[in-house]
mmCIF file of C-alpha atoms and ligand atoms in Angstrom:
data_model
loop_
_atom_site.group_PDB
_atom_site.id
_atom_site.type_symbol
_atom_site.label_atom_id
_atom_site.label_comp_id
_atom_site.label_asym_id
_atom_site.label_seq_id
_atom_site.Cartn_x
_atom_site.Cartn_y
_atom_site.Cartn_z
ATOM 1 C CA UNK A 1 -126.924 -102.477 -30.721
ATOM 2 C CA UNK A 2 -128.005 -99.185 -29.295
ATOM 3 C CA UNK A 3 -130.113 -100.022 -26.272
ATOM 4 C CA UNK A 4 -128.239 -97.786 -23.869
ATOM 5 C CA UNK A 5 -127.966 -94.947 -26.394
ATOM 6 C CA UNK A 6 -131.712 -95.154 -26.904
ATOM 7 C CA UNK A 7 -132.290 -95.043 -23.153
ATOM 8 C CA UNK A 8 -130.184 -91.884 -22.929
ATOM 9 C CA UNK A 9 -131.998 -90.341 -25.881
ATOM 10 C CA UNK A 10 -135.404 -91.081 -24.320
ATOM 11 C CA UNK A 11 -134.330 -89.505 -21.044
ATOM 12 C CA UNK A 12 -133.136 -86.417 -22.908
ATOM 13 C CA UNK A 13 -136.572 -86.139 -24.501
ATOM 14 C CA UNK A 14 -138.106 -86.228 -21.019
ATOM 15 C CA UNK A 15 -139.638 -89.671 -21.427
ATOM 16 C CA UNK A 16 -139.942 -92.175 -18.616
ATOM 17 C CA UNK A 17 -139.100 -95.811 -19.192
ATOM 18 C CA UNK A 18 -140.680 -98.958 -17.814
ATOM 19 C CA UNK A 19 -139.205 -102.436 -17.691
ATOM 20 C CA UNK A 20 -141.260 -105.504 -16.937
ATOM 21 C CA UNK A 21 -139.190 -108.089 -15.112
ATOM 22 C CA UNK A 22 -139.859 -111.710 -15.942
ATOM 23 C CA UNK A 23 -138.465 -114.338 -13.588
ATOM 24 C CA UNK A 24 -137.794 -117.551 -15.544
ATOM 25 C CA UNK A 25 -138.397 -119.533 -12.382
ATOM 26 C CA UNK A 26 -141.943 -118.220 -12.011
ATOM 27 C CA UNK A 27 -143.043 -117.805 -15.625
ATOM 28 C CA UNK A 28 -144.357 -120.948 -17.292
ATOM 29 C CA UNK A 29 -143.656 -121.140 -21.016
ATOM 30 C CA UNK A 30 -147.325 -122.167 -21.539
ATOM 31 C CA UNK A 31 -148.632 -118.870 -20.219
ATOM 32 C CA UNK A 32 -145.950 -116.719 -21.818
ATOM 33 C CA UNK A 33 -147.945 -115.836 -24.943
ATOM 34 C CA UNK A 34 -150.817 -114.430 -22.870
ATOM 35 C CA UNK A 35 -148.464 -112.511 -20.627
ATOM 36 C CA UNK A 36 -146.742 -111.017 -23.619
ATOM 37 C CA UNK A 37 -150.034 -109.703 -25.010
ATOM 38 C CA UNK A 38 -150.490 -107.894 -21.700
ATOM 39 C CA UNK A 39 -146.931 -106.621 -21.862
ATOM 40 C CA UNK A 40 -147.067 -105.499 -25.489
ATOM 41 C CA UNK A 41 -150.214 -103.463 -24.910
ATOM 42 C CA UNK A 42 -148.787 -101.837 -21.778
ATOM 43 C CA UNK A 43 -146.444 -98.877 -21.404
ATOM 44 C CA UNK A 44 -143.454 -101.172 -21.038
ATOM 45 C CA UNK A 45 -140.412 -100.064 -23.026
ATOM 46 C CA UNK A 46 -138.058 -102.892 -21.999
ATOM 47 C CA UNK A 47 -138.214 -106.490 -20.853
ATOM 48 C CA UNK A 48 -135.817 -107.626 -18.135
ATOM 49 C CA UNK A 49 -135.278 -111.327 -17.518
ATOM 50 C CA UNK A 50 -133.731 -112.714 -14.361
ATOM 51 C CA UNK A 51 -134.101 -113.897 -10.804
ATOM 52 C CA UNK A 52 -132.076 -114.670 -7.723
ATOM 53 C CA UNK A 53 -132.448 -118.418 -8.131
ATOM 54 C CA UNK A 54 -133.163 -119.867 -11.546
ATOM 55 C CA UNK A 55 -132.609 -123.422 -12.765
ATOM 56 C CA UNK A 56 -129.978 -123.819 -15.469
ATOM 57 C CA UNK A 57 -131.172 -123.425 -19.078
ATOM 58 C CA UNK A 58 -134.569 -122.022 -18.060
ATOM 59 C CA UNK A 59 -133.454 -118.501 -18.946
ATOM 60 C CA UNK A 60 -132.238 -119.488 -22.380
ATOM 61 C CA UNK A 61 -135.530 -121.222 -23.262
ATOM 62 C CA UNK A 62 -137.587 -118.337 -21.915
ATOM 63 C CA UNK A 63 -135.687 -115.620 -23.792
ATOM 64 C CA UNK A 64 -135.769 -117.608 -27.005
ATOM 65 C CA UNK A 65 -139.573 -117.824 -26.712
ATOM 66 C CA UNK A 66 -139.855 -114.178 -25.641
ATOM 67 C CA UNK A 67 -138.003 -112.885 -28.665
ATOM 68 C CA UNK A 68 -140.692 -114.354 -30.882
ATOM 69 C CA UNK A 69 -143.406 -112.580 -28.913
ATOM 70 C CA UNK A 70 -142.223 -108.994 -28.509
ATOM 71 C CA UNK A 71 -140.261 -106.313 -30.327
ATOM 72 C CA UNK A 72 -139.129 -104.667 -27.098
ATOM 73 C CA UNK A 73 -135.451 -104.947 -26.203
ATOM 74 C CA UNK A 74 -134.830 -107.914 -23.902
ATOM 75 C CA UNK A 75 -132.141 -107.414 -21.274
ATOM 76 C CA UNK A 76 -130.788 -110.035 -18.924
ATOM 77 C CA UNK A 77 -130.868 -108.959 -15.297
ATOM 78 C CA UNK A 78 -128.839 -111.870 -13.986
ATOM 79 C CA UNK A 79 -128.788 -113.445 -10.566
ATOM 80 C CA UNK A 80 -125.995 -115.707 -11.696
ATOM 81 C CA UNK A 81 -123.629 -116.545 -14.549
ATOM 82 C CA UNK A 82 -125.924 -119.436 -15.546
ATOM 83 C CA UNK A 83 -128.543 -116.890 -16.637
ATOM 84 C CA UNK A 84 -126.569 -115.546 -19.581
ATOM 85 C CA UNK A 85 -128.221 -116.187 -22.921
ATOM 86 C CA UNK A 86 -127.231 -115.378 -26.470
ATOM 87 C CA UNK A 87 -130.906 -114.896 -27.380
ATOM 88 C CA UNK A 88 -131.121 -111.653 -25.382
ATOM 89 C CA UNK A 89 -130.314 -108.224 -26.790
ATOM 90 C CA UNK A 90 -128.345 -106.973 -23.860
ATOM 91 C CA UNK A 91 -127.103 -107.561 -20.356
ATOM 92 C CA UNK A 92 -127.173 -105.453 -17.216
ATOM 93 C CA UNK A 93 -123.626 -106.281 -16.126
ATOM 94 C CA UNK A 94 -124.272 -105.898 -12.420
ATOM 95 C CA UNK A 95 -121.880 -105.297 -9.593
ATOM 96 C CA UNK A 96 -123.556 -105.481 -6.174
ATOM 97 C CA UNK A 97 -121.920 -102.321 -4.859
ATOM 98 C CA UNK A 98 -124.078 -102.160 -1.714
ATOM 99 C CA UNK A 99 -122.518 -105.418 -0.518
ATOM 100 C CA UNK A 100 -119.030 -106.425 0.480
ATOM 101 C CA UNK A 101 -118.967 -109.893 -1.013
ATOM 102 C CA UNK A 102 -116.139 -109.967 -3.574
ATOM 103 C CA UNK A 103 -117.906 -112.724 -5.525
ATOM 104 C CA UNK A 104 -120.773 -110.360 -6.394
ATOM 105 C CA UNK A 105 -118.568 -107.295 -6.781
ATOM 106 C CA UNK A 106 -116.145 -108.828 -9.316
ATOM 107 C CA UNK A 107 -115.894 -112.638 -9.031
ATOM 108 C CA UNK A 108 -118.996 -113.629 -11.019
ATOM 109 C CA UNK A 109 -118.179 -110.945 -13.566
ATOM 110 C CA UNK A 110 -114.759 -112.475 -14.241
ATOM 111 C CA UNK A 111 -116.417 -115.891 -14.558
ATOM 112 C CA UNK A 112 -118.914 -114.439 -17.036
ATOM 113 C CA UNK A 113 -116.322 -113.168 -19.500
ATOM 114 C CA UNK A 114 -115.510 -116.522 -21.096
ATOM 115 C CA UNK A 115 -119.231 -117.057 -21.713
ATOM 116 C CA UNK A 116 -119.846 -113.514 -22.953
ATOM 117 C CA UNK A 117 -117.016 -113.772 -25.460
ATOM 118 C CA UNK A 118 -119.132 -116.193 -27.467
ATOM 119 C CA UNK A 119 -122.226 -113.973 -27.320
ATOM 120 C CA UNK A 120 -123.111 -110.743 -29.023
ATOM 121 C CA UNK A 121 -124.835 -108.948 -26.145
ATOM 122 C CA UNK A 122 -124.818 -105.221 -25.540
ATOM 123 C CA UNK A 123 -123.208 -104.919 -22.126
ATOM 124 C CA UNK A 124 -124.500 -102.234 -19.779
ATOM 125 C CA UNK A 125 -122.311 -101.828 -16.679
ATOM 126 C CA UNK A 126 -124.677 -101.292 -13.764
ATOM 127 C CA UNK A 127 -124.045 -100.387 -10.136
ATOM 128 C CA UNK A 128 -126.597 -102.460 -8.234
ATOM 129 C CA UNK A 129 -127.559 -100.928 -4.893
ATOM 130 C CA UNK A 130 -129.722 -102.972 -2.517
ATOM 131 C CA UNK A 131 -131.533 -100.953 0.134
ATOM 132 C CA UNK A 132 -133.293 -102.451 3.171
ATOM 133 C CA UNK A 133 -137.075 -102.488 3.017
ATOM 134 C CA UNK A 134 -138.079 -104.146 6.271
ATOM 135 C CA UNK A 135 -137.785 -107.807 5.356
ATOM 136 C CA UNK A 136 -134.996 -110.042 4.128
ATOM 137 C CA UNK A 137 -134.722 -110.121 0.346
ATOM 138 C CA UNK A 138 -133.708 -112.979 -1.921
ATOM 139 C CA UNK A 139 -130.705 -110.916 -3.019
ATOM 140 C CA UNK A 140 -129.429 -110.770 0.580
ATOM 141 C CA UNK A 141 -129.945 -114.480 1.081
ATOM 142 C CA UNK A 142 -128.275 -115.539 -2.149
ATOM 143 C CA UNK A 143 -125.382 -113.073 -2.080
ATOM 144 C CA UNK A 144 -124.829 -113.154 1.677
ATOM 145 C CA UNK A 145 -124.614 -109.377 1.822
ATOM 146 C CA UNK A 146 -126.260 -106.663 3.871
ATOM 147 C CA UNK A 147 -128.421 -104.063 2.149
ATOM 148 C CA UNK A 148 -127.740 -100.383 2.805
ATOM 149 C CA UNK A 149 -129.716 -98.793 5.622
ATOM 150 C CA UNK A 150 -132.577 -96.707 4.254
ATOM 151 C CA UNK A 151 -131.912 -94.172 7.004
ATOM 152 C CA UNK A 152 -128.346 -93.401 5.952
ATOM 153 C CA UNK A 153 -129.134 -91.474 2.807
ATOM 154 C CA UNK A 154 -125.662 -89.974 2.496
ATOM 155 C CA UNK A 155 -124.170 -93.448 2.374
ATOM 156 C CA UNK A 156 -126.618 -94.486 -0.354
ATOM 157 C CA UNK A 157 -125.793 -91.366 -2.387
ATOM 158 C CA UNK A 158 -122.045 -91.904 -1.933
ATOM 159 C CA UNK A 159 -122.344 -95.547 -2.991
ATOM 160 C CA UNK A 160 -124.202 -94.591 -6.173
ATOM 161 C CA UNK A 161 -121.764 -91.760 -6.889
ATOM 162 C CA UNK A 162 -118.716 -93.987 -6.347
ATOM 163 C CA UNK A 163 -120.174 -96.393 -8.914
ATOM 164 C CA UNK A 164 -120.601 -93.572 -11.407
ATOM 165 C CA UNK A 165 -117.018 -92.441 -10.813
ATOM 166 C CA UNK A 166 -115.844 -96.020 -11.398
ATOM 167 C CA UNK A 167 -117.451 -95.836 -14.829
ATOM 168 C CA UNK A 168 -120.821 -97.561 -14.415
ATOM 169 C CA UNK A 169 -123.315 -96.625 -17.143
ATOM 170 C CA UNK A 170 -126.284 -96.616 -14.788
ATOM 171 C CA UNK A 171 -127.378 -97.176 -11.200
ATOM 172 C CA UNK A 172 -130.108 -99.589 -10.106
ATOM 173 C CA UNK A 173 -131.706 -98.812 -6.723
ATOM 174 C CA UNK A 174 -133.279 -102.072 -5.559
ATOM 175 C CA UNK A 175 -135.697 -102.598 -2.673
ATOM 176 C CA UNK A 176 -135.998 -106.316 -3.473
ATOM 177 C CA UNK A 177 -138.671 -108.220 -5.322
ATOM 178 C CA UNK A 178 -141.981 -108.004 -3.494
ATOM 179 C CA UNK A 179 -140.635 -105.344 -1.117
ATOM 180 C CA UNK A 180 -143.167 -104.102 1.442
ATOM 181 C CA UNK A 181 -142.339 -100.527 0.539
ATOM 182 C CA UNK A 182 -140.635 -99.295 -2.612
ATOM 183 C CA UNK A 183 -137.537 -97.076 -2.436
ATOM 184 C CA UNK A 184 -138.694 -93.767 -0.940
ATOM 185 C CA UNK A 185 -138.959 -90.566 -2.943
ATOM 186 C CA UNK A 186 -136.469 -88.973 -0.557
ATOM 187 C CA UNK A 187 -133.812 -91.548 -1.415
ATOM 188 C CA UNK A 188 -134.507 -91.403 -5.168
ATOM 189 C CA UNK A 189 -134.332 -87.582 -5.146
ATOM 190 C CA UNK A 190 -131.085 -87.486 -3.179
ATOM 191 C CA UNK A 191 -129.378 -90.011 -5.474
ATOM 192 C CA UNK A 192 -130.709 -88.447 -8.667
ATOM 193 C CA UNK A 193 -129.436 -85.018 -7.631
ATOM 194 C CA UNK A 194 -125.816 -86.194 -7.694
ATOM 195 C CA UNK A 195 -125.910 -88.530 -10.675
ATOM 196 C CA UNK A 196 -125.230 -87.767 -14.319
ATOM 197 C CA UNK A 197 -126.069 -91.315 -15.432
ATOM 198 C CA UNK A 198 -129.513 -92.963 -15.800
ATOM 199 C CA UNK A 199 -131.261 -94.124 -12.628
ATOM 200 C CA UNK A 200 -133.183 -97.402 -12.492
ATOM 201 C CA UNK A 201 -135.537 -98.048 -9.554
ATOM 202 C CA UNK A 202 -137.301 -101.290 -8.674
ATOM 203 C CA UNK A 203 -138.786 -103.431 -5.946
ATOM 204 C CA UNK A 204 -142.295 -103.341 -4.489
ATOM 205 C CA UNK A 205 -143.844 -100.964 -7.006
ATOM 206 C CA UNK A 206 -147.409 -102.173 -7.366
ATOM 207 C CA UNK A 207 -149.667 -99.169 -8.014
ATOM 208 C CA UNK A 208 -149.829 -96.331 -10.493
ATOM 209 C CA UNK A 209 -149.334 -93.894 -7.625
ATOM 210 C CA UNK A 210 -146.075 -95.596 -6.602
ATOM 211 C CA UNK A 211 -144.942 -95.627 -10.206
ATOM 212 C CA UNK A 212 -145.670 -91.916 -10.559
ATOM 213 C CA UNK A 213 -143.921 -91.202 -7.263
ATOM 214 C CA UNK A 214 -140.761 -92.941 -8.451
ATOM 215 C CA UNK A 215 -140.797 -91.044 -11.762
ATOM 216 C CA UNK A 216 -141.533 -87.719 -10.070
ATOM 217 C CA UNK A 217 -138.663 -88.257 -7.635
ATOM 218 C CA UNK A 218 -136.250 -88.803 -10.543
ATOM 219 C CA UNK A 219 -136.288 -92.459 -11.590
ATOM 220 C CA UNK A 220 -135.605 -92.706 -15.329
ATOM 221 C CA UNK A 221 -136.549 -96.349 -15.648
ATOM 222 C CA UNK A 222 -138.810 -98.247 -13.254
ATOM 223 C CA UNK A 223 -138.784 -102.034 -13.002
ATOM 224 C CA UNK A 224 -141.967 -103.953 -12.186
ATOM 225 C CA UNK A 225 -141.966 -107.701 -11.635
ATOM 226 C CA UNK A 226 -144.430 -108.992 -9.064
ATOM 227 C CA UNK A 227 -147.280 -106.612 -9.959
ATOM 228 C CA UNK A 228 -147.042 -107.706 -13.580
ATOM 229 C CA UNK A 229 -147.388 -111.326 -12.506
ATOM 230 C CA UNK A 230 -150.261 -110.880 -10.081
ATOM 231 C CA UNK A 231 -152.200 -107.703 -10.871
ATOM 232 C CA UNK A 232 -153.939 -107.428 -14.250
ATOM 233 C CA UNK A 233 -155.934 -104.385 -13.170
ATOM 234 C CA UNK A 234 -152.765 -102.389 -12.526
ATOM 235 C CA UNK A 235 -151.470 -103.157 -15.985
ATOM 236 C CA UNK A 236 -154.811 -102.181 -17.489
ATOM 237 C CA UNK A 237 -154.502 -98.932 -15.620
ATOM 238 C CA UNK A 238 -151.154 -98.052 -17.171
ATOM 239 C CA UNK A 239 -152.313 -98.971 -20.643
ATOM 240 C CA UNK A 240 -154.113 -95.757 -21.381
ATOM 241 C CA UNK A 241 -151.923 -92.869 -22.549
ATOM 242 C CA UNK A 242 -154.606 -90.434 -21.374
ATOM 243 C CA UNK A 243 -154.442 -91.469 -17.725
ATOM 244 C CA UNK A 244 -150.695 -91.824 -17.879
ATOM 245 C CA UNK A 245 -149.308 -88.332 -18.029
ATOM 246 C CA UNK A 246 -145.648 -89.261 -18.252
ATOM 247 C CA UNK A 247 -145.840 -90.562 -21.765
ATOM 248 C CA UNK A 248 -146.372 -88.331 -24.751
ATOM 249 C CA UNK A 249 -149.737 -88.992 -26.352
ATOM 250 C CA UNK A 250 -149.779 -91.279 -29.310
ATOM 251 C CA UNK A 251 -146.484 -92.840 -28.456
ATOM 252 C CA UNK A 252 -146.326 -96.534 -27.731
HETATM 253 C C1 1GP B 1 -136.759 -106.966 -8.419
HETATM 254 O O1 1GP B 1 -136.759 -104.639 -8.769
HETATM 255 C C2 1GP B 1 -137.304 -105.825 -9.210
HETATM 256 O O2 1GP B 1 -135.426 -107.176 -8.702
HETATM 257 C C3 1GP B 1 -138.804 -105.834 -9.259
HETATM 258 O O3 1GP B 1 -139.390 -106.009 -7.988
HETATM 259 O O4 1GP B 1 -141.050 -107.866 -8.167
HETATM 260 O O5 1GP B 1 -141.298 -106.105 -6.417
HETATM 261 O O6 1GP B 1 -141.734 -105.574 -8.808
HETATM 262 P P1 1GP B 1 -140.961 -106.403 -7.861
#
């Protein structure tokens, strides 16, 4: 499996990546086929699957169905150990480095190992950095951690850098699903400037302008969940390679 290698190669070529996040708790299997048509004709390069609270087994069923409906790499973006699935291609092996809850820094990861041993997933170690966006996020509620203050940019940069120095393969800056405002360009720029590893940005991105802003500020891969679920027009808008300057013409 070469998902991460391919991500690095795309970044080197100057391409920007887009992951659509599917929450197994919100996506009905009945409507999955239609959603996947929308996804396959969009600029998406990856599919992420996960959520803060998902019923057991739902993830497994969803990914199994997904794999029959798309050729894009499917990565688990887990809220919990119960969301691991052997049907996926890879796993963002998250450590919630913005928080100080040992369970989400290392506890769940230790628990996951006995399950992962029986699976053949590409593991991508990811420093997961939650940043406040003005309202409480599901991540805060579930993990019982505080997000980083959006005003203390140095602390955000140092947290991302510490994760890189610990050996993380990438950093995920998260504003929270449905965030009122996405991560600001100022924060993305400051973090990107110090990082050698790929930068993922997500939370509250719901327009082409916000997507472009994140890319221009230095995001290598943007994650969109809510807008994919609720806004067909937005996904139509990012279908056309002509209006979407970040992608080389003719490329999928
Ligand atoms: C959430 O970053 C993702 O973990 C996506 O957020 O649902 O706001 O797009 P949205």
